[in-house]
PDB file of C-alpha atoms and ligand atoms in Angstrom:
ATOM      1  CA  UNK A  91      10.164  -3.519  21.871  1.00 67.00           C
ATOM      2  CA  UNK A  92       7.717  -5.203  19.525  1.00 88.00           C
ATOM      3  CA  UNK A  93       5.939  -3.665  16.545  1.00 97.00           C
ATOM      4  CA  UNK A  94       2.530  -3.052  18.133  1.00 98.00           C
ATOM      5  CA  UNK A  95      -0.417  -0.883  17.098  1.00 98.00           C
ATOM      6  CA  UNK A  96      -2.613  -1.210  20.196  1.00 98.00           C
ATOM      7  CA  UNK A  97      -5.365   1.371  20.522  1.00 98.00           C
ATOM      8  CA  UNK A  98      -4.900   2.588  16.940  1.00 98.00           C
ATOM      9  CA  UNK A  99      -7.237   2.557  13.963  1.00 99.00           C
ATOM     10  CA  UNK A 100      -5.762   1.579  10.589  1.00 99.00           C
ATOM     11  CA  UNK A 101      -7.533   2.145   7.290  1.00 99.00           C
ATOM     12  CA  UNK A 102      -6.213  -0.094   4.504  1.00 99.00           C
ATOM     13  CA  UNK A 103      -7.420   0.577   0.963  1.00 98.00           C
ATOM     14  CA  UNK A 104      -7.884  -2.309  -1.464  1.00 98.00           C
ATOM     15  CA  UNK A 105      -7.774  -4.740   1.446  1.00 98.00           C
ATOM     16  CA  UNK A 106      -9.986  -7.489   0.043  1.00 98.00           C
ATOM     17  CA  UNK A 107      -7.045  -9.195  -1.689  1.00 98.00           C
ATOM     18  CA  UNK A 108      -3.281  -9.480  -2.002  1.00 98.00           C
ATOM     19  CA  UNK A 109      -1.032  -7.125  -0.080  1.00 98.00           C
ATOM     20  CA  UNK A 110      -3.885  -5.133   1.465  1.00 98.00           C
ATOM     21  CA  UNK A 111      -5.453  -8.267   2.891  1.00 98.00           C
ATOM     22  CA  UNK A 112      -2.150  -9.421   4.425  1.00 98.00           C
ATOM     23  CA  UNK A 113      -1.514  -5.967   5.886  1.00 99.00           C
ATOM     24  CA  UNK A 114      -5.025  -5.763   7.362  1.00 98.00           C
ATOM     25  CA  UNK A 115      -4.618  -9.168   9.054  1.00 98.00           C
ATOM     26  CA  UNK A 116      -1.172  -8.442  10.419  1.00 98.00           C
ATOM     27  CA  UNK A 117      -2.174  -4.993  11.703  1.00 98.00           C
ATOM     28  CA  UNK A 118      -5.250  -6.473  13.426  1.00 98.00           C
ATOM     29  CA  UNK A 119      -3.008  -9.095  15.061  1.00 98.00           C
ATOM     30  CA  UNK A 120      -0.771  -6.264  16.260  1.00 98.00           C
ATOM     31  CA  UNK A 121      -3.702  -4.659  18.068  1.00 98.00           C
ATOM     32  CA  UNK A 122      -5.150  -2.180  15.554  1.00 99.00           C
ATOM     33  CA  UNK A 123      -8.841  -1.892  14.729  1.00 99.00           C
ATOM     34  CA  UNK A 124      -8.838  -2.230  10.948  1.00 99.00           C
ATOM     35  CA  UNK A 125     -11.002  -0.632   8.292  1.00 99.00           C
ATOM     36  CA  UNK A 126     -10.995  -3.003   5.316  1.00 98.00           C
ATOM     37  CA  UNK A 127     -11.695  -0.897   2.245  1.00 98.00           C
ATOM     38  CA  UNK A 128     -12.745  -2.804  -0.859  1.00 98.00           C
ATOM     39  CA  UNK A 129     -13.798  -1.858  -4.345  1.00 98.00           C
ATOM     40  CA  UNK A 130     -15.020  -4.980  -6.128  1.00 93.00           C
ATOM     41  CA  UNK A 131     -14.448  -7.703  -3.500  1.00 93.00           C
ATOM     42  CA  UNK A 132     -17.316  -7.229  -1.023  1.00 97.00           C
ATOM     43  CA  UNK A 133     -17.532 -10.957  -0.244  1.00 98.00           C
ATOM     44  CA  UNK A 134     -13.800 -11.321   0.342  1.00 98.00           C
ATOM     45  CA  UNK A 135     -13.764  -8.209   2.507  1.00 98.00           C
ATOM     46  CA  UNK A 136     -16.574  -9.641   4.650  1.00 98.00           C
ATOM     47  CA  UNK A 137     -14.634 -12.935   4.949  1.00 98.00           C
ATOM     48  CA  UNK A 138     -11.535 -11.077   6.036  1.00 98.00           C
ATOM     49  CA  UNK A 139     -13.470  -9.170   8.703  1.00 98.00           C
ATOM     50  CA  UNK A 140     -14.879 -12.471   9.966  1.00 98.00           C
ATOM     51  CA  UNK A 141     -11.408 -14.068  10.140  1.00 98.00           C
ATOM     52  CA  UNK A 142      -9.976 -11.062  11.997  1.00 98.00           C
ATOM     53  CA  UNK A 143     -12.837 -11.181  14.486  1.00 98.00           C
ATOM     54  CA  UNK A 144     -12.417 -14.945  14.958  1.00 98.00           C
ATOM     55  CA  UNK A 145      -8.792 -14.231  15.863  1.00 98.00           C
ATOM     56  CA  UNK A 146      -9.986 -11.769  18.511  1.00 98.00           C
ATOM     57  CA  UNK A 147      -9.405  -8.592  16.473  1.00 98.00           C
ATOM     58  CA  UNK A 148     -11.640  -5.731  15.397  1.00 98.00           C
ATOM     59  CA  UNK A 149     -12.450  -4.867  11.781  1.00 99.00           C
ATOM     60  CA  UNK A 150     -15.124  -3.392   9.569  1.00 98.00           C
ATOM     61  CA  UNK A 151     -15.509  -3.559   5.773  1.00 98.00           C
ATOM     62  CA  UNK A 152     -16.316  -0.348   3.918  1.00 98.00           C
ATOM     63  CA  UNK A 153     -16.649  -0.189   0.136  1.00 98.00           C
ATOM     64  CA  UNK A 154     -15.500   2.742  -1.944  1.00 98.00           C
ATOM     65  CA  UNK A 155     -13.572   3.798  -5.022  1.00 98.00           C
ATOM     66  CA  UNK A 156     -10.362   5.577  -3.975  1.00 98.00           C
ATOM     67  CA  UNK A 157     -10.417   7.633  -7.178  1.00 98.00           C
ATOM     68  CA  UNK A 158     -13.798   9.172  -6.277  1.00 98.00           C
ATOM     69  CA  UNK A 159     -13.496  12.210  -3.995  1.00 98.00           C
ATOM     70  CA  UNK A 160     -16.932  11.836  -2.411  1.00 98.00           C
ATOM     71  CA  UNK A 161     -16.455   8.089  -1.882  1.00 98.00           C
ATOM     72  CA  UNK A 162     -13.157   8.735  -0.082  1.00 98.00           C
ATOM     73  CA  UNK A 163     -14.892  11.220   2.230  1.00 98.00           C
ATOM     74  CA  UNK A 164     -17.571   8.607   2.959  1.00 98.00           C
ATOM     75  CA  UNK A 165     -14.879   6.007   3.611  1.00 98.00           C
ATOM     76  CA  UNK A 166     -13.187   8.143   6.252  1.00 98.00           C
ATOM     77  CA  UNK A 167     -16.535   9.159   7.794  1.00 98.00           C
ATOM     78  CA  UNK A 168     -17.445   5.461   7.966  1.00 98.00           C
ATOM     79  CA  UNK A 169     -14.145   4.648   9.644  1.00 98.00           C
ATOM     80  CA  UNK A 170     -14.707   7.305  12.292  1.00 98.00           C
ATOM     81  CA  UNK A 171     -18.298   6.167  12.799  1.00 98.00           C
ATOM     82  CA  UNK A 172     -17.064   2.593  13.346  1.00 98.00           C
ATOM     83  CA  UNK A 173     -13.974   3.152  15.484  1.00 98.00           C
ATOM     84  CA  UNK A 174     -13.918   6.834  16.480  1.00 98.00           C
ATOM     85  CA  UNK A 175     -10.667   7.813  14.725  1.00 98.00           C
ATOM     86  CA  UNK A 176      -8.124   7.057  12.014  1.00 98.00           C
ATOM     87  CA  UNK A 177      -4.458   6.860  13.066  1.00 99.00           C
ATOM     88  CA  UNK A 178      -2.893   4.983  10.141  1.00 99.00           C
ATOM     89  CA  UNK A 179      -3.627   5.044   6.419  1.00 99.00           C
ATOM     90  CA  UNK A 180      -2.222   2.366   4.144  1.00 99.00           C
ATOM     91  CA  UNK A 181      -2.857   3.734   0.642  1.00 99.00           C
ATOM     92  CA  UNK A 182      -2.545   0.366  -1.049  1.00 98.00           C
ATOM     93  CA  UNK A 183      -5.148   0.195  -3.834  1.00 98.00           C
ATOM     94  CA  UNK A 184      -3.717  -0.169  -7.287  1.00 98.00           C
ATOM     95  CA  UNK A 185      -4.142  -1.826 -10.644  1.00 98.00           C
ATOM     96  CA  UNK A 186      -2.456  -2.497 -13.966  1.00 98.00           C
ATOM     97  CA  UNK A 187      -3.862  -1.998 -17.448  1.00 98.00           C
ATOM     98  CA  UNK A 188      -0.941  -3.079 -19.581  1.00 98.00           C
ATOM     99  CA  UNK A 189      -0.391  -2.411 -23.279  1.00 98.00           C
ATOM    100  CA  UNK A 190       2.428  -1.457 -25.624  1.00 98.00           C
ATOM    101  CA  UNK A 191       2.494   2.293 -26.150  1.00 98.00           C
ATOM    102  CA  UNK A 192       1.102   2.093 -29.697  1.00 98.00           C
ATOM    103  CA  UNK A 193      -2.082   0.458 -28.502  1.00 98.00           C
ATOM    104  CA  UNK A 194      -2.505   1.886 -25.017  1.00 98.00           C
ATOM    105  CA  UNK A 195      -5.925   3.519 -24.874  1.00 98.00           C
ATOM    106  CA  UNK A 196      -6.215   6.920 -23.199  1.00 98.00           C
ATOM    107  CA  UNK A 197      -8.823   5.363 -20.914  1.00 98.00           C
ATOM    108  CA  UNK A 198      -6.254   2.775 -19.719  1.00 98.00           C
ATOM    109  CA  UNK A 199      -3.684   5.488 -19.064  1.00 98.00           C
ATOM    110  CA  UNK A 200      -6.267   7.580 -17.214  1.00 98.00           C
ATOM    111  CA  UNK A 201      -7.699   4.735 -15.132  1.00 98.00           C
ATOM    112  CA  UNK A 202      -4.290   3.700 -13.796  1.00 99.00           C
ATOM    113  CA  UNK A 203      -3.316   7.278 -12.960  1.00 99.00           C
ATOM    114  CA  UNK A 204      -6.714   7.870 -11.324  1.00 99.00           C
ATOM    115  CA  UNK A 205      -6.582   4.842  -9.037  1.00 99.00           C
ATOM    116  CA  UNK A 206      -2.841   4.517  -8.357  1.00 99.00           C
ATOM    117  CA  UNK A 207      -1.912   8.190  -8.038  1.00 99.00           C
ATOM    118  CA  UNK A 208      -4.986  10.377  -7.611  1.00 99.00           C
ATOM    119  CA  UNK A 209      -6.421   7.744  -5.257  1.00 99.00           C
ATOM    120  CA  UNK A 210      -3.378   8.107  -3.023  1.00 98.00           C
ATOM    121  CA  UNK A 211      -3.651  11.906  -3.101  1.00 99.00           C
ATOM    122  CA  UNK A 212      -7.343  11.804  -2.114  1.00 99.00           C
ATOM    123  CA  UNK A 213      -6.819   9.272   0.684  1.00 99.00           C
ATOM    124  CA  UNK A 214      -3.699  10.989   2.041  1.00 99.00           C
ATOM    125  CA  UNK A 215      -5.457  14.365   2.045  1.00 99.00           C
ATOM    126  CA  UNK A 216      -8.443  12.928   3.905  1.00 99.00           C
ATOM    127  CA  UNK A 217      -6.136  11.207   6.406  1.00 99.00           C
ATOM    128  CA  UNK A 218      -4.109  14.365   7.079  1.00 99.00           C
ATOM    129  CA  UNK A 219      -7.283  16.402   7.625  1.00 98.00           C
ATOM    130  CA  UNK A 220      -8.477  13.737  10.037  1.00 98.00           C
ATOM    131  CA  UNK A 221      -5.159  13.591  11.939  1.00 98.00           C
ATOM    132  CA  UNK A 222      -5.226  17.377  12.334  1.00 98.00           C
ATOM    133  CA  UNK A 223      -8.818  17.349  13.600  1.00 98.00           C
ATOM    134  CA  UNK A 224      -8.055  14.588  16.106  1.00 98.00           C
ATOM    135  CA  UNK A 225      -4.765  15.974  17.408  1.00 98.00           C
ATOM    136  CA  UNK A 226      -2.643  13.823  19.683  1.00 98.00           C
ATOM    137  CA  UNK A 227      -4.700  10.829  20.866  1.00 98.00           C
ATOM    138  CA  UNK A 228      -1.834   9.451  22.934  1.00 98.00           C
ATOM    139  CA  UNK A 229      -1.739   6.149  21.041  1.00 98.00           C
ATOM    140  CA  UNK A 230       1.541   6.626  19.167  1.00 98.00           C
ATOM    141  CA  UNK A 231       4.514   9.005  19.106  1.00 98.00           C
ATOM    142  CA  UNK A 232       3.295  10.451  15.794  1.00 98.00           C
ATOM    143  CA  UNK A 233      -0.219  11.906  15.575  1.00 98.00           C
ATOM    144  CA  UNK A 234      -0.754   9.985  12.331  1.00 98.00           C
ATOM    145  CA  UNK A 235       1.025   7.745   9.852  1.00 99.00           C
ATOM    146  CA  UNK A 236       0.606   7.228   6.131  1.00 99.00           C
ATOM    147  CA  UNK A 237       2.089   4.404   4.072  1.00 99.00           C
ATOM    148  CA  UNK A 238       2.031   4.856   0.312  1.00 99.00           C
ATOM    149  CA  UNK A 239       2.186   1.608  -1.661  1.00 99.00           C
ATOM    150  CA  UNK A 240       4.581   2.183  -4.509  1.00 99.00           C
ATOM    151  CA  UNK A 241       6.588  -0.430  -6.420  1.00 98.00           C
ATOM    152  CA  UNK A 242      10.076  -1.174  -7.670  1.00 98.00           C
ATOM    153  CA  UNK A 243       8.653   0.458 -10.805  1.00 98.00           C
ATOM    154  CA  UNK A 244       8.957   3.834  -9.125  1.00 98.00           C
ATOM    155  CA  UNK A 245      12.583   3.448 -10.274  1.00 98.00           C
ATOM    156  CA  UNK A 246      12.719   0.538 -12.761  1.00 98.00           C
ATOM    157  CA  UNK A 247      11.361   1.628 -16.151  1.00 98.00           C
ATOM    158  CA  UNK A 248       8.769  -0.875 -17.427  1.00 98.00           C
ATOM    159  CA  UNK A 249       8.140  -1.210 -21.157  1.00 98.00           C
ATOM    160  CA  UNK A 250       4.561  -2.122 -21.957  1.00 98.00           C
ATOM    161  CA  UNK A 251       3.423  -0.620 -18.640  1.00 98.00           C
ATOM    162  CA  UNK A 252       4.107   3.113 -19.020  1.00 98.00           C
ATOM    163  CA  UNK A 253       0.866   4.074 -17.256  1.00 98.00           C
ATOM    164  CA  UNK A 254       1.715   1.928 -14.228  1.00 98.00           C
ATOM    165  CA  UNK A 255       5.375   2.997 -14.009  1.00 99.00           C
ATOM    166  CA  UNK A 256       4.394   6.661 -14.353  1.00 99.00           C
ATOM    167  CA  UNK A 257       1.815   6.270 -11.584  1.00 99.00           C
ATOM    168  CA  UNK A 258       4.371   4.722  -9.203  1.00 99.00           C
ATOM    169  CA  UNK A 259       7.016   7.299 -10.083  1.00 99.00           C
ATOM    170  CA  UNK A 260       4.366   9.859  -9.171  1.00 99.00           C
ATOM    171  CA  UNK A 261       3.632   8.081  -5.892  1.00 99.00           C
ATOM    172  CA  UNK A 262       7.322   8.296  -4.957  1.00 98.00           C
ATOM    173  CA  UNK A 263       7.418  12.104  -5.127  1.00 98.00           C
ATOM    174  CA  UNK A 264       3.880  12.501  -3.805  1.00 99.00           C
ATOM    175  CA  UNK A 265       5.027  10.539  -0.756  1.00 99.00           C
ATOM    176  CA  UNK A 266       8.271  12.447  -0.200  1.00 99.00           C
ATOM    177  CA  UNK A 267       6.718  15.870  -0.803  1.00 99.00           C
ATOM    178  CA  UNK A 268       3.883  15.106   1.602  1.00 98.00           C
ATOM    179  CA  UNK A 269       6.346  13.778   4.164  1.00 99.00           C
ATOM    180  CA  UNK A 270       8.281  17.036   3.966  1.00 99.00           C
ATOM    181  CA  UNK A 271       5.096  19.122   4.224  1.00 99.00           C
ATOM    182  CA  UNK A 272       3.557  17.491   7.292  1.00 99.00           C
ATOM    183  CA  UNK A 273       6.499  16.114   9.307  1.00 99.00           C
ATOM    184  CA  UNK A 274       6.501  19.241  11.495  1.00 98.00           C
ATOM    185  CA  UNK A 275       3.019  18.265  12.686  1.00 98.00           C
ATOM    186  CA  UNK A 276       4.333  14.831  13.733  1.00 98.00           C
ATOM    187  CA  UNK A 277       2.655  13.101  10.826  1.00 99.00           C
ATOM    188  CA  UNK A 278       4.924  10.464   9.306  1.00 99.00           C
ATOM    189  CA  UNK A 279       4.591   9.610   5.624  1.00 99.00           C
ATOM    190  CA  UNK A 280       6.609   6.706   4.212  1.00 99.00           C
ATOM    191  CA  UNK A 281       6.505   4.345   1.258  1.00 99.00           C
ATOM    192  CA  UNK A 282       6.838   0.695   0.353  1.00 99.00           C
ATOM    193  CA  UNK A 283       8.331  -0.469  -2.921  1.00 99.00           C
ATOM    194  CA  UNK A 284       7.656  -4.182  -3.381  1.00 98.00           C
ATOM    195  CA  UNK A 285       9.166  -6.277  -6.124  1.00 98.00           C
ATOM    196  CA  UNK A 286       7.325  -9.299  -7.522  1.00 98.00           C
ATOM    197  CA  UNK A 287       4.934 -10.514  -4.832  1.00 98.00           C
ATOM    198  CA  UNK A 288       2.512 -13.377  -5.444  1.00 98.00           C
ATOM    199  CA  UNK A 289      -0.945 -11.721  -5.616  1.00 98.00           C
ATOM    200  CA  UNK A 290      -3.801 -11.503  -8.142  1.00 96.00           C
ATOM    201  CA  UNK A 291      -2.211  -8.485  -9.875  1.00 95.00           C
ATOM    202  CA  UNK A 292       0.594 -10.611 -11.354  1.00 95.00           C
ATOM    203  CA  UNK A 293      -0.815 -14.130 -11.273  1.00 95.00           C
ATOM    204  CA  UNK A 294       0.307 -14.898 -14.837  1.00 94.00           C
ATOM    205  CA  UNK A 295       3.847 -13.643 -14.252  1.00 95.00           C
ATOM    206  CA  UNK A 296       4.301 -15.695 -11.087  1.00 94.00           C
ATOM    207  CA  UNK A 297       3.225 -19.144 -12.276  1.00 94.00           C
ATOM    208  CA  UNK A 298       4.773 -21.858 -14.464  1.00 95.00           C
ATOM    209  CA  UNK A 299       7.358 -20.954 -17.085  1.00 96.00           C
ATOM    210  CA  UNK A 300       6.773 -17.232 -16.502  1.00 96.00           C
ATOM    211  CA  UNK A 301       7.784 -17.675 -12.864  1.00 97.00           C
ATOM    212  CA  UNK A 302      11.037 -19.389 -13.915  1.00 96.00           C
ATOM    213  CA  UNK A 303      11.843 -16.431 -16.156  1.00 96.00           C
ATOM    214  CA  UNK A 304      10.903 -13.966 -13.416  1.00 97.00           C
ATOM    215  CA  UNK A 305      13.280 -15.650 -10.966  1.00 97.00           C
ATOM    216  CA  UNK A 306      16.146 -14.505 -13.190  1.00 96.00           C
ATOM    217  CA  UNK A 307      15.317 -10.969 -12.017  1.00 97.00           C
ATOM    218  CA  UNK A 308      15.292 -11.844  -8.311  1.00 98.00           C
ATOM    219  CA  UNK A 309      18.722 -12.450  -6.738  1.00 97.00           C
ATOM    220  CA  UNK A 310      17.165 -13.893  -3.567  1.00 98.00           C
ATOM    221  CA  UNK A 311      15.696 -16.698  -5.670  1.00 97.00           C
ATOM    222  CA  UNK A 312      12.031 -16.646  -4.775  1.00 98.00           C
ATOM    223  CA  UNK A 313       8.895 -14.691  -5.561  1.00 98.00           C
ATOM    224  CA  UNK A 314       7.766 -12.610  -2.574  1.00 98.00           C
ATOM    225  CA  UNK A 315       4.758 -13.436  -0.423  1.00 98.00           C
ATOM    226  CA  UNK A 316       2.243 -10.835   0.821  1.00 98.00           C
ATOM    227  CA  UNK A 317       3.473 -11.318   4.384  1.00 98.00           C
ATOM    228  CA  UNK A 318       6.950 -10.151   3.340  1.00 98.00           C
ATOM    229  CA  UNK A 319       5.442  -6.761   2.527  1.00 99.00           C
ATOM    230  CA  UNK A 320       2.968  -6.749   5.424  1.00 98.00           C
ATOM    231  CA  UNK A 321       5.808  -7.168   7.940  1.00 98.00           C
ATOM    232  CA  UNK A 322       7.655  -4.191   6.462  1.00 98.00           C
ATOM    233  CA  UNK A 323       4.397  -2.194   6.584  1.00 99.00           C
ATOM    234  CA  UNK A 324       3.881  -3.071  10.248  1.00 98.00           C
ATOM    235  CA  UNK A 325       7.387  -1.886  11.078  1.00 98.00           C
ATOM    236  CA  UNK A 326       6.863   1.399   9.231  1.00 98.00           C
ATOM    237  CA  UNK A 327       3.503   2.040  10.898  1.00 98.00           C
ATOM    238  CA  UNK A 328       4.756   1.251  14.397  1.00 98.00           C
ATOM    239  CA  UNK A 329       6.730   3.416  16.814  1.00 98.00           C
ATOM    240  CA  UNK A 330       9.760   1.224  16.050  1.00 98.00           C
ATOM    241  CA  UNK A 331      10.031   3.370  12.906  1.00 98.00           C
ATOM    242  CA  UNK A 332       9.306   6.688  14.645  1.00 98.00           C
ATOM    243  CA  UNK A 333      12.308   8.418  13.074  1.00 98.00           C
ATOM    244  CA  UNK A 334      11.560   7.201   9.539  1.00 98.00           C
ATOM    245  CA  UNK A 335      10.102  10.109   7.598  1.00 99.00           C
ATOM    246  CA  UNK A 336       9.839  10.141   3.815  1.00 99.00           C
ATOM    247  CA  UNK A 337      11.627   6.799   3.493  1.00 98.00           C
ATOM    248  CA  UNK A 338      10.838   4.019   1.054  1.00 98.00           C
ATOM    249  CA  UNK A 339      11.368   0.435   2.164  1.00 98.00           C
ATOM    250  CA  UNK A 340      12.184  -1.680  -0.871  1.00 98.00           C
ATOM    251  CA  UNK A 341      10.937  -5.240  -0.370  1.00 99.00           C
ATOM    252  CA  UNK A 342      12.071  -6.991  -3.511  1.00 98.00           C
ATOM    253  CA  UNK A 343      14.495  -9.878  -2.925  1.00 98.00           C
ATOM    254  CA  UNK A 344      17.137  -7.747  -4.641  1.00 98.00           C
ATOM    255  CA  UNK A 345      15.239  -6.976  -7.855  1.00 98.00           C
ATOM    256  CA  UNK A 346      16.533  -3.388  -7.865  1.00 98.00           C
ATOM    257  CA  UNK A 347      20.187  -4.529  -7.614  1.00 98.00           C
ATOM    258  CA  UNK A 348      20.705  -4.716 -11.384  1.00 96.00           C
ATOM    259  CA  UNK A 349      20.738  -8.545 -11.396  1.00 95.00           C
ATOM    260  CA  UNK A 350      21.979  -8.612 -15.002  1.00 92.00           C
ATOM    261  CA  UNK A 351      25.366  -7.481 -13.625  1.00 93.00           C
ATOM    262  CA  UNK A 352      25.676 -10.567 -11.383  1.00 91.00           C
ATOM    263  CA  UNK A 353      27.939 -12.281 -13.894  1.00 89.00           C
ATOM    264  CA  UNK A 354      30.329  -9.367 -14.256  1.00 87.00           C
ATOM    265  CA  UNK A 355      28.035  -7.316 -16.513  1.00 83.00           C
TER     266      UNK A 355
HETATM  267  P1  LIG B 595      -4.432  -6.972  -5.951  1.00 66.84           P
HETATM  268  O1  LIG B 595      -4.966  -6.875  -7.314  1.00 66.84           O
HETATM  269  O2  LIG B 595      -4.679  -8.215  -5.168  1.00 66.84           O
HETATM  270  O3  LIG B 595      -4.904  -5.764  -5.057  1.00 66.84           O
HETATM  271  C1  LIG B 595      -5.257  -4.507  -5.548  1.00 66.84           C
HETATM  272  C2  LIG B 595      -6.431  -4.026  -4.750  1.00 66.84           C
HETATM  273  O4  LIG B 595      -6.770  -2.693  -5.152  1.00 66.84           O
HETATM  274  C3  LIG B 595      -7.663  -4.912  -4.971  1.00 66.84           C
HETATM  275  O5  LIG B 595      -8.208  -5.264  -3.718  1.00 66.84           O
HETATM  276  C4  LIG B 595      -8.605  -3.997  -5.741  1.00 66.84           C
HETATM  277  O6  LIG B 595      -9.971  -4.247  -5.494  1.00 66.84           O
HETATM  278  C5  LIG B 595      -8.183  -2.638  -5.216  1.00 66.84           C
HETATM  279  N1  LIG B 595      -8.652  -1.575  -6.092  1.00 66.84           N
HETATM  280  C6  LIG B 595      -8.545  -1.492  -7.435  1.00 66.84           C
HETATM  281  N2  LIG B 595      -9.171  -0.389  -7.867  1.00 66.84           N
HETATM  282  C7  LIG B 595      -9.655   0.235  -6.784  1.00 66.84           C
HETATM  283  C8  LIG B 595     -10.394   1.430  -6.575  1.00 66.84           C
HETATM  284  N3  LIG B 595     -10.755   2.209  -7.595  1.00 66.84           N
HETATM  285  N4  LIG B 595     -10.730   1.772  -5.295  1.00 66.84           N
HETATM  286  C9  LIG B 595     -10.374   1.002  -4.246  1.00 66.84           C
HETATM  287  N5  LIG B 595      -9.676  -0.136  -4.389  1.00 66.84           N
HETATM  288  C10 LIG B 595      -9.324  -0.502  -5.642  1.00 66.84           C
HETATM  289  O7  LIG B 595      -2.852  -6.748  -6.097  1.00 66.84           O
HETATM  290  P2  LIG B 595      -1.779  -6.395  -4.993  1.00 66.84           P
HETATM  291  O8  LIG B 595      -0.513  -6.930  -5.471  1.00 66.84           O
HETATM  292  O9  LIG B 595      -2.222  -6.745  -3.645  1.00 66.84           O
HETATM  293  O10 LIG B 595      -1.694  -4.810  -5.132  1.00 66.84           O
HETATM  294  C11 LIG B 595      -1.730  -3.931  -4.033  1.00 66.84           C
HETATM  295  C12 LIG B 595      -0.803  -2.760  -4.296  1.00 66.84           C
HETATM  296  O11 LIG B 595       0.537  -3.239  -4.319  1.00 66.84           O
HETATM  297  C13 LIG B 595      -1.022  -2.047  -5.617  1.00 66.84           C
HETATM  298  O12 LIG B 595      -0.877  -0.658  -5.419  1.00 66.84           O
HETATM  299  C14 LIG B 595       0.117  -2.563  -6.482  1.00 66.84           C
HETATM  300  O13 LIG B 595       0.472  -1.634  -7.467  1.00 66.84           O
HETATM  301  C15 LIG B 595       1.204  -2.719  -5.438  1.00 66.84           C
HETATM  302  N6  LIG B 595       2.300  -3.596  -5.807  1.00 66.84           N
HETATM  303  C16 LIG B 595       2.113  -4.944  -5.997  1.00 66.84           C
HETATM  304  C17 LIG B 595       3.190  -5.745  -6.315  1.00 66.84           C
HETATM  305  C18 LIG B 595       3.070  -7.207  -6.565  1.00 66.84           C
HETATM  306  O14 LIG B 595       4.018  -7.783  -7.111  1.00 66.84           O
HETATM  307  N7  LIG B 595       1.987  -7.869  -6.201  1.00 66.84           N
HETATM  308  C19 LIG B 595       4.548  -5.182  -6.396  1.00 66.84           C
HETATM  309  C20 LIG B 595       4.620  -3.769  -6.208  1.00 66.84           C
HETATM  310  C21 LIG B 595       3.538  -3.018  -5.893  1.00 66.84           C
HETATM  311  C1  LIG B 596       3.660  -5.131 -10.402  1.00 66.84           C
HETATM  312  C2  LIG B 596       3.786  -6.608 -10.567  1.00 66.84           C
HETATM  313  C3  LIG B 596       5.221  -6.993 -10.894  1.00 66.84           C
HETATM  314  C4  LIG B 596       6.183  -6.360  -9.897  1.00 66.84           C
HETATM  315  C5  LIG B 596       7.641  -6.600 -10.294  1.00 66.84           C
HETATM  316  C6  LIG B 596       4.658  -4.648  -9.381  1.00 66.84           C
HETATM  317  O1  LIG B 596       4.553  -3.266  -9.170  1.00 66.84           O
HETATM  318  O2  LIG B 596       2.342  -4.797  -9.977  1.00 66.84           O
HETATM  319  O3  LIG B 596       2.936  -7.048 -11.605  1.00 66.84           O
HETATM  320  O4  LIG B 596       5.349  -8.404 -10.831  1.00 66.84           O
HETATM  321  O5  LIG B 596       5.965  -4.972  -9.812  1.00 66.84           O
HETATM  322  O6  LIG B 596       7.895  -6.298 -11.642  1.00 66.84           O
END
């Protein structure tokens, strides 16, 4: 059995770059019609839609801020107008606004919590309402699936990034609590916790001397690529993972294995 998503509609937030872009492409190749949500990257989102269509897939780009309740409603309405349903949500949008605690502005704390955590709440709520309204469309064993994009920093504390780490810690329990609440309706909620993956969010940390230093934290010896995460996402969204409920797949080359203990601690 392959990981296929034929006949399903997947909405991927923040899909104009990085992990979201890779997930959107892979899901389209696996047979899903894909809603490419973007915030600032309208041109890149349009390019991605074109590439998916050239490959024989179906996609539409819809802008919208995931932290804005009305915009999230419009996003889901747009998805249904384009493809008639939503079967899979990948709540992927996220950002960093890093600063040491003494100089972290309240606005930088708030922005990261708004996008990374409240954005996932708003999108998950809209998706669950939609799944309930649709019922069983006969396209998957579950009536709907939600993937919450977390991070290794849902468990690894991160000095200089307390807003980001707090948001991902929040995502972890948002995900598991939601999974518990809606599993009885055959809605599966799961999470992804990537380590260092080469995308725009960490460009500085993954190039040159910084990359060399970073590799010391990655037992597998390489920085991750977006496809590493997209493949795990495809598995989680597919019926191959039908009995995974409230699970987090860590995709990190071993970053969470306490690499400092490799040489006997
Ligand atoms: P990225 O910067 O390429 O992608 C983030 C996306 O979120 C962008 O497309 C951006 O436009 C979108 N976005 C930002 N604010 C938004 C808003 N208000 N509404 C809608 N979309 C918004 O970086 P990347 O790495 O692809 O990040 C995707 C997710 O993966 C984030 O949640 C990030 O925290 C998470 N992540 C990334 C890791 C990495 O090493 N690259 C590791 C662990 C987690
Ligand atoms: C962050 C990246 C970082 C990675 C590993 C992610 O959640 O967004 O900037 O490279 O975690 O520390």
